Structure formats: structure tokens, C-alpha cells
Amino acid sequence: MAAATIVHDTSEAVELCPLYGLYLKPITKMTISVALPQLKQPGKSISNWEVMERLKGMVRDHQFSALRISKSTMDFIRFEGEVENKSLVRSFLACLDGKTIKLSGFSDILKVRAAEFKIDFPTRHDWDSFFRDAKDMNETLPGERPDTIHLEGLPCKWFALKESGSEKPSEEVLVRVFERFGEIRNVDIPMLDPYREEMTGRNFHTFSFGGHLNFEAYVQYREYAGFIQAMSALRGMKLMYKGEDGKAVACNIKSLSSGGAREPNGLLWLRG
């Protein structure tokens, strides 16, 4: 997962758990593709940095909160751009989509296409059909139906107990945060189990760029309605932390639907 980024405009954030300073903020990304001309002179190349700077200049009085290259080939450069809020996305697309770039030293113009970023997030049809078609699951049993959310990329510090002096995530805090959507039956933070990684051969914590520790977790709701509300609320959202000083940062998290019945090695958990 990418590092948390500073949020200057929190007007679109919605409450998740204000007690722990946690909110959800809409993902405001766009995909920008720049078509490259065929290079006819040996040794001549196009500077990705120059193209990026030209894109920044095309949005006039605004600026990207983040702009990075997601793919670069001989035919095109693809960028991922992020802005402060949803209302700016349309303005940025109007400045970029269908426009052209002229680079110094090249006679050909570069065509720009821009579109709102497509969110990769499971739908109700995805999880309903998965569990309906799974022959080894009984949808009347907890953990064998769509009731569990698998979360990745959660910053450990944001889910640590207050005043504990620890940066380890707490199951108690995880419950407090996600019970907003419905009664929770069980939670699991694999990295808190010292034997889990050894038994499964997996790492359940990762470092983001900048060295901050992230973790993954499972949240199982008692009722299907709680699961639905949580998945609906998380769709298209980033997790935002707002400190007591009013400063805010946000990070992308990954939310997946999971039956919660099996770990990759076949261990049973969150069931019964």
C-alpha cells in the first residue's frame, strides 16, 4: 500500500469513528494516458518528467495532490492523478481529456486522454454468486456466507489503544471502529498471533513507503445487513485520520468480501 498523504480539504470526509479520529474520504483519482510518437532519430527519447510537468501546467490554477506514473511503454505513458475532492475531478478532466502536448525538440504532438479512475471493488453480485455457487459452504452457518470483510493496508498506529504507548493494532479498537455498521460477531488480526505466520508461511504485516507498519484484519458481522452496510460505506473510499491538532492524512485500504471460514492453509476460524 502507498504511504498516507496529507489532506488539506476534509470537507467531503464522513465519520467512521471520531473517538479514534477515523473518517472515510472519497477516492478522487483519475487515469491520464499520453500517446507517444514513434521516435525516428536513434538515441532520442521523451522525458517522462517533462510530460508530467506539462500535465501539471494544463490544469491552470489547480494542482494535483499526487501524480505518479503507473505504466510507461514505447507507445504511451499512463499516469494516476489525485486531487483534493470530488468536485475538482470534472474540472481536471475538462482541462486534460482530448487535449495535446507539444514537447520541445519534437515535431509530433502528444494526445492526452483522461478519465475518472475505475474503482476495483467487489459488488453484491460478486459475493452473492460466489457463496451461492460454492458447493462446500452452507449459507446458514456463520463464516460460510457473505458476512466477513477482509481489510488490508490498515495503519497500525491508527488502531492502537489510546494511552497504551503501543503502536500495535488492537482488536478492541477494530470492533469500536467497525461496529458502526452493525453488531460484530468476531474479529481477527493475524499479526497479533505469533504462530500464524509460521503456520501459514505468510506475512500479515507490510511496510508502506516511508516505513510505517500496516496490517490486515478480518471483521465478521452477526447479520448480513451489517456486512452490506460496511461494504457499501467502504466502496470508493480512503481511510482518513484526523489528529487532535486538526491535521489530516489519508491512505488507500483494500476491502474484500470473505466467508471467513478458511485461511489459505485450511485452518478454520471465525466460525461456530
CSV table of C-alpha atoms in Angstrom, one decimal:
chain,number,residue,atom,x,y,z
A,1,MET,CA,0.0,0.0,0.0
A,2,ALA,CA,1.1,3.6,-0.7
A,3,ALA,CA,2.1,5.9,2.1
A,4,ALA,CA,-0.5,8.2,3.8
A,5,THR,CA,-0.9,11.5,2.1
A,6,ILE,CA,-1.7,14.9,3.6
A,7,VAL,CA,-5.3,16.0,3.3
A,8,HIS,CA,-5.8,19.8,3.1
A,9,ASP,CA,-9.5,19.7,2.4
A,10,THR,CA,-11.6,17.4,4.7
A,11,SER,CA,-15.0,18.8,3.7
A,12,GLU,CA,-16.0,15.6,1.9
A,13,ALA,CA,-14.9,13.2,4.8
A,14,VAL,CA,-17.6,11.3,6.6
A,15,GLU,CA,-17.4,9.9,10.2
A,16,LEU,CA,-16.2,6.4,10.8
A,17,CYS,CA,-15.1,6.6,14.4
A,18,PRO,CA,-14.4,10.2,15.6
A,19,LEU,CA,-13.2,8.8,19.0
A,20,TYR,CA,-10.2,7.5,17.2
A,21,GLY,CA,-10.0,10.3,14.7
A,22,LEU,CA,-11.0,8.0,11.8
A,23,TYR,CA,-13.1,9.1,8.8
A,24,LEU,CA,-13.8,7.9,5.2
A,25,LYS,CA,-12.9,10.2,2.4
A,26,PRO,CA,-13.9,9.7,-1.3
A,27,ILE,CA,-11.2,8.4,-3.6
A,28,THR,CA,-10.6,11.3,-6.1
A,29,LYS,CA,-8.4,9.8,-8.7
A,30,MET,CA,-8.1,9.9,-12.5
A,31,THR,CA,-6.3,8.0,-15.1
A,32,ILE,CA,-4.3,10.0,-17.7
A,33,SER,CA,-2.8,8.4,-20.8
A,34,VAL,CA,-0.4,10.3,-23.1
A,35,ALA,CA,0.2,8.7,-26.6
A,36,LEU,CA,3.8,8.9,-27.7
A,37,PRO,CA,5.0,9.4,-31.2
A,38,GLN,CA,7.3,6.9,-33.0
A,39,LEU,CA,10.8,8.0,-32.3
A,40,LYS,CA,12.6,8.3,-35.7
A,41,GLN,CA,16.0,9.5,-34.6
A,42,PRO,CA,18.3,7.0,-32.8
A,43,GLY,CA,19.2,7.9,-29.3
A,44,LYS,CA,16.4,10.4,-28.9
A,45,SER,CA,14.0,9.9,-26.0
A,46,ILE,CA,11.0,11.5,-24.4
A,47,SER,CA,11.3,12.7,-20.8
A,48,ASN,CA,8.6,11.3,-18.6
A,49,TRP,CA,9.3,14.1,-16.2
A,50,GLU,CA,8.7,16.7,-18.9
A,51,VAL,CA,5.4,15.1,-19.8
A,52,MET,CA,4.4,15.1,-16.2
A,53,GLU,CA,5.3,18.8,-15.8
A,54,ARG,CA,3.3,19.7,-18.9
A,55,LEU,CA,0.2,17.9,-17.5
A,56,LYS,CA,0.6,19.9,-14.2
A,57,GLY,CA,0.7,23.1,-16.3
A,58,MET,CA,-2.5,22.1,-18.2
A,59,VAL,CA,-4.7,22.3,-15.1
A,60,ARG,CA,-4.2,26.0,-14.8
A,61,ASP,CA,-5.0,27.4,-11.3
A,62,HIS,CA,-5.4,24.0,-9.6
A,63,GLN,CA,-2.8,21.4,-8.7
A,64,PHE,CA,-2.7,17.6,-8.2
A,65,SER,CA,-2.4,16.4,-4.7
A,66,ALA,CA,-0.5,13.4,-6.2
A,67,LEU,CA,0.6,12.5,-9.7
A,68,ARG,CA,2.6,9.4,-10.5
A,69,ILE,CA,3.5,7.2,-13.5
A,70,SER,CA,1.6,3.9,-13.3
A,71,LYS,CA,2.9,2.5,-16.6
A,72,SER,CA,5.4,3.5,-19.3
A,73,THR,CA,5.9,1.9,-22.7
A,74,MET,CA,7.2,2.9,-26.1
A,75,ASP,CA,3.7,3.8,-27.2
A,76,PHE,CA,2.2,5.6,-24.2
A,77,ILE,CA,2.7,6.9,-20.6
A,78,ARG,CA,-0.1,6.3,-18.1
A,79,PHE,CA,-0.4,8.4,-15.1
A,80,GLU,CA,-2.6,8.2,-11.9
A,81,GLY,CA,-3.6,11.6,-10.7
A,82,GLU,CA,-5.3,12.5,-7.5
A,83,VAL,CA,-7.0,15.7,-6.4
A,84,GLU,CA,-8.3,17.1,-3.1
A,85,ASN,CA,-12.0,16.5,-3.6
A,86,LYS,CA,-14.6,15.0,-6.0
A,87,SER,CA,-15.8,18.4,-7.2
A,88,LEU,CA,-12.4,19.0,-8.8
A,89,VAL,CA,-12.3,15.8,-10.8
A,90,ARG,CA,-14.6,17.1,-13.5
A,91,SER,CA,-12.6,20.4,-13.8
A,92,PHE,CA,-9.3,18.5,-14.2
A,93,LEU,CA,-10.8,16.1,-16.8
A,94,ALA,CA,-12.1,19.1,-18.8
A,95,CYS,CA,-8.6,20.6,-18.8
A,96,LEU,CA,-6.9,17.3,-19.9
A,97,ASP,CA,-9.1,15.0,-21.9
A,98,GLY,CA,-8.8,15.3,-25.6
A,99,LYS,CA,-6.0,18.0,-25.3
A,100,THR,CA,-2.5,17.8,-26.8
A,101,ILE,CA,1.1,18.4,-25.6
A,102,LYS,CA,3.9,19.8,-27.7
A,103,LEU,CA,7.4,18.9,-26.4
A,104,SER,CA,10.5,20.9,-27.3
A,105,GLY,CA,12.6,19.1,-29.9
A,106,PHE,CA,9.7,17.0,-31.3
A,107,SER,CA,7.5,17.9,-34.3
A,108,ASP,CA,4.7,15.5,-33.3
A,109,ILE,CA,2.1,16.4,-30.8
A,110,LEU,CA,1.2,14.1,-28.0
A,111,LYS,CA,-2.5,13.3,-27.5
A,112,VAL,CA,-3.9,13.2,-23.9
A,113,ARG,CA,-6.9,11.1,-22.7
A,114,ALA,CA,-8.2,11.4,-19.2
A,115,ALA,CA,-11.0,9.6,-17.3
A,116,GLU,CA,-12.1,9.1,-13.8
A,117,PHE,CA,-10.3,6.2,-12.1
A,118,LYS,CA,-12.3,3.0,-12.1
A,119,ILE,CA,-12.6,1.6,-8.6
A,120,ASP,CA,-11.8,-2.1,-8.3
A,121,PHE,CA,-14.2,-3.2,-5.6
A,122,PRO,CA,-16.4,-6.3,-5.2
A,123,THR,CA,-20.1,-5.9,-5.9
A,124,ARG,CA,-23.0,-7.5,-4.2
A,125,HIS,CA,-23.4,-9.8,-7.2
A,126,ASP,CA,-19.8,-10.9,-6.8
A,127,TRP,CA,-20.1,-12.1,-3.2
A,128,ASP,CA,-23.7,-13.4,-3.5
A,129,SER,CA,-22.8,-15.6,-6.6
A,130,PHE,CA,-19.6,-16.8,-5.0
A,131,PHE,CA,-21.2,-18.2,-1.9
A,132,ARG,CA,-24.3,-19.4,-3.8
A,133,ASP,CA,-22.2,-21.4,-6.2
A,134,ALA,CA,-19.6,-22.7,-3.6
A,135,LYS,CA,-20.5,-26.4,-3.1
A,136,ASP,CA,-18.6,-26.8,0.2
A,137,MET,CA,-20.3,-23.9,2.1
A,138,ASN,CA,-23.6,-23.8,4.0
A,139,GLU,CA,-25.0,-20.3,3.9
A,140,THR,CA,-27.0,-20.9,7.1
A,141,LEU,CA,-23.7,-21.1,9.0
A,142,PRO,CA,-21.6,-18.0,10.1
A,143,GLY,CA,-18.4,-17.9,8.1
A,144,GLU,CA,-19.8,-19.8,5.2
A,145,ARG,CA,-21.9,-16.8,3.9
A,146,PRO,CA,-21.1,-13.2,3.0
A,147,ASP,CA,-20.6,-11.8,6.5
A,148,THR,CA,-16.8,-11.1,6.8
A,149,ILE,CA,-14.7,-8.2,5.4
A,150,HIS,CA,-11.0,-8.8,4.8
A,151,LEU,CA,-9.2,-5.5,5.1
A,152,GLU,CA,-5.6,-4.8,4.0
A,153,GLY,CA,-3.3,-1.8,4.4
A,154,LEU,CA,-4.7,-0.5,7.8
A,155,PRO,CA,-2.0,1.6,9.6
A,156,CYS,CA,-1.1,0.0,12.9
A,157,LYS,CA,-0.8,3.3,14.8
A,158,TRP,CA,-4.4,4.4,13.9
A,159,PHE,CA,-5.9,1.2,15.5
A,160,ALA,CA,-3.7,1.2,18.7
A,161,LEU,CA,-5.3,1.6,22.1
A,162,LYS,CA,-5.1,5.2,23.3
A,163,GLU,CA,-2.7,5.9,26.1
A,164,SER,CA,-1.3,2.4,25.8
A,165,GLY,CA,2.1,3.6,24.5
A,166,SER,CA,1.9,0.8,21.9
A,167,GLU,CA,1.7,1.0,18.1
A,168,LYS,CA,0.2,-2.5,17.9
A,169,PRO,CA,-3.3,-2.6,16.5
A,170,SER,CA,-6.0,-3.6,18.9
A,171,GLU,CA,-9.0,-5.9,18.3
A,172,GLU,CA,-10.9,-3.8,20.8
A,173,VAL,CA,-10.3,-0.7,18.6
A,174,LEU,CA,-11.1,-2.6,15.4
A,175,VAL,CA,-14.5,-3.5,16.9
A,176,ARG,CA,-15.2,0.0,18.1
A,177,VAL,CA,-14.5,1.4,14.6
A,178,PHE,CA,-16.5,-1.1,12.5
A,179,GLU,CA,-19.4,-1.7,14.8
A,180,ARG,CA,-20.8,1.5,13.4
A,181,PHE,CA,-22.3,-0.7,10.6
A,182,GLY,CA,-23.8,-3.4,12.7
A,183,GLU,CA,-23.2,-5.9,15.5
A,184,ILE,CA,-19.8,-7.6,15.2
A,185,ARG,CA,-19.6,-11.4,15.8
A,186,ASN,CA,-15.9,-11.7,15.7
A,187,VAL,CA,-12.7,-10.0,14.6
A,188,ASP,CA,-9.2,-11.3,13.7
A,189,ILE,CA,-5.9,-9.5,13.4
A,190,PRO,CA,-3.4,-12.3,12.2
A,191,MET,CA,-0.3,-10.3,13.0
A,192,LEU,CA,-1.2,-10.5,16.7
A,193,ASP,CA,-0.8,-14.2,16.6
A,194,PRO,CA,2.9,-15.0,16.8
A,195,TYR,CA,2.4,-18.5,15.4
A,196,ARG,CA,0.1,-17.7,12.5
A,197,GLU,CA,2.9,-16.5,10.1
A,198,GLU,CA,4.9,-19.6,10.9
A,199,MET,CA,2.0,-22.0,10.3
A,200,THR,CA,0.8,-20.3,7.1
A,201,GLY,CA,4.1,-19.1,5.6
A,202,ARG,CA,2.6,-15.6,5.1
A,203,ASN,CA,3.4,-12.2,6.3
A,204,PHE,CA,0.4,-10.5,7.8
A,205,HIS,CA,2.0,-7.0,8.1
A,206,THR,CA,3.6,-4.9,5.5
A,207,PHE,CA,5.6,-1.6,5.4
A,208,SER,CA,4.3,1.2,3.3
A,209,PHE,CA,6.7,3.7,1.6
A,210,GLY,CA,8.1,5.7,4.5
A,211,GLY,CA,8.5,2.7,6.8
A,212,HIS,CA,5.1,2.8,8.5
A,213,LEU,CA,3.7,-0.6,9.5
A,214,ASN,CA,0.3,-1.7,8.1
A,215,PHE,CA,-1.7,-4.7,9.0
A,216,GLU,CA,-4.6,-6.8,7.7
A,217,ALA,CA,-7.7,-7.8,9.6
A,218,TYR,CA,-11.0,-9.7,9.3
A,219,VAL,CA,-14.3,-8.3,10.6
A,220,GLN,CA,-17.2,-10.7,10.8
A,221,TYR,CA,-20.7,-9.3,11.2
A,222,ARG,CA,-23.5,-11.1,13.0
A,223,GLU,CA,-26.1,-10.1,10.4
A,224,TYR,CA,-25.9,-9.8,6.6
A,225,ALA,CA,-27.2,-6.2,6.9
A,226,GLY,CA,-24.1,-5.1,8.8
A,227,PHE,CA,-21.8,-6.6,6.2
A,228,ILE,CA,-23.8,-4.9,3.4
A,229,GLN,CA,-23.7,-1.5,5.1
A,230,ALA,CA,-19.9,-1.8,5.8
A,231,MET,CA,-19.1,-2.8,2.2
A,232,SER,CA,-21.3,0.0,0.8
A,233,ALA,CA,-19.7,2.6,3.1
A,234,LEU,CA,-16.1,1.5,2.1
A,235,ARG,CA,-16.7,1.4,-1.6
A,236,GLY,CA,-14.7,4.2,-3.3
A,237,MET,CA,-13.3,5.5,-0.1
A,238,LYS,CA,-9.9,6.1,1.6
A,239,LEU,CA,-9.3,5.8,5.3
A,240,MET,CA,-8.5,9.2,6.8
A,241,TYR,CA,-7.0,10.0,10.2
A,242,LYS,CA,-7.5,13.5,11.8
A,243,GLY,CA,-5.3,14.3,14.7
A,244,GLU,CA,-6.2,16.5,17.7
A,245,ASP,CA,-4.3,19.3,16.0
A,246,GLY,CA,-6.7,19.2,13.1
A,247,LYS,CA,-4.2,17.9,10.6
A,248,ALA,CA,-5.4,15.0,8.5
A,249,VAL,CA,-3.8,12.3,6.4
A,250,ALA,CA,-5.4,9.5,4.3
A,251,CYS,CA,-4.4,6.2,2.9
A,252,ASN,CA,-5.8,3.7,0.5
A,253,ILE,CA,-7.1,0.4,2.0
A,254,LYS,CA,-8.2,-2.8,0.3
A,255,SER,CA,-11.6,-4.2,1.3
A,256,LEU,CA,-12.6,-7.7,0.2
A,257,SER,CA,-15.6,-9.9,0.9
A,258,SER,CA,-14.6,-13.1,2.6
A,259,GLY,CA,-16.6,-16.0,4.0
A,260,GLY,CA,-14.2,-16.0,6.9
A,261,ALA,CA,-14.2,-19.8,7.0
A,262,ARG,CA,-10.7,-20.7,5.8
A,263,GLU,CA,-7.2,-19.4,5.9
A,264,PRO,CA,-5.1,-20.4,2.8
A,265,ASN,CA,-3.8,-23.4,4.7
A,266,GLY,CA,-7.3,-24.7,5.5
A,267,LEU,CA,-7.4,-23.5,9.1
A,268,LEU,CA,-11.0,-22.9,10.3
A,269,TRP,CA,-11.7,-19.7,12.2
A,270,LEU,CA,-14.5,-17.1,12.9
A,271,ARG,CA,-16.9,-20.0,12.7
A,272,GLY,CA,-19.3,-21.5,15.2
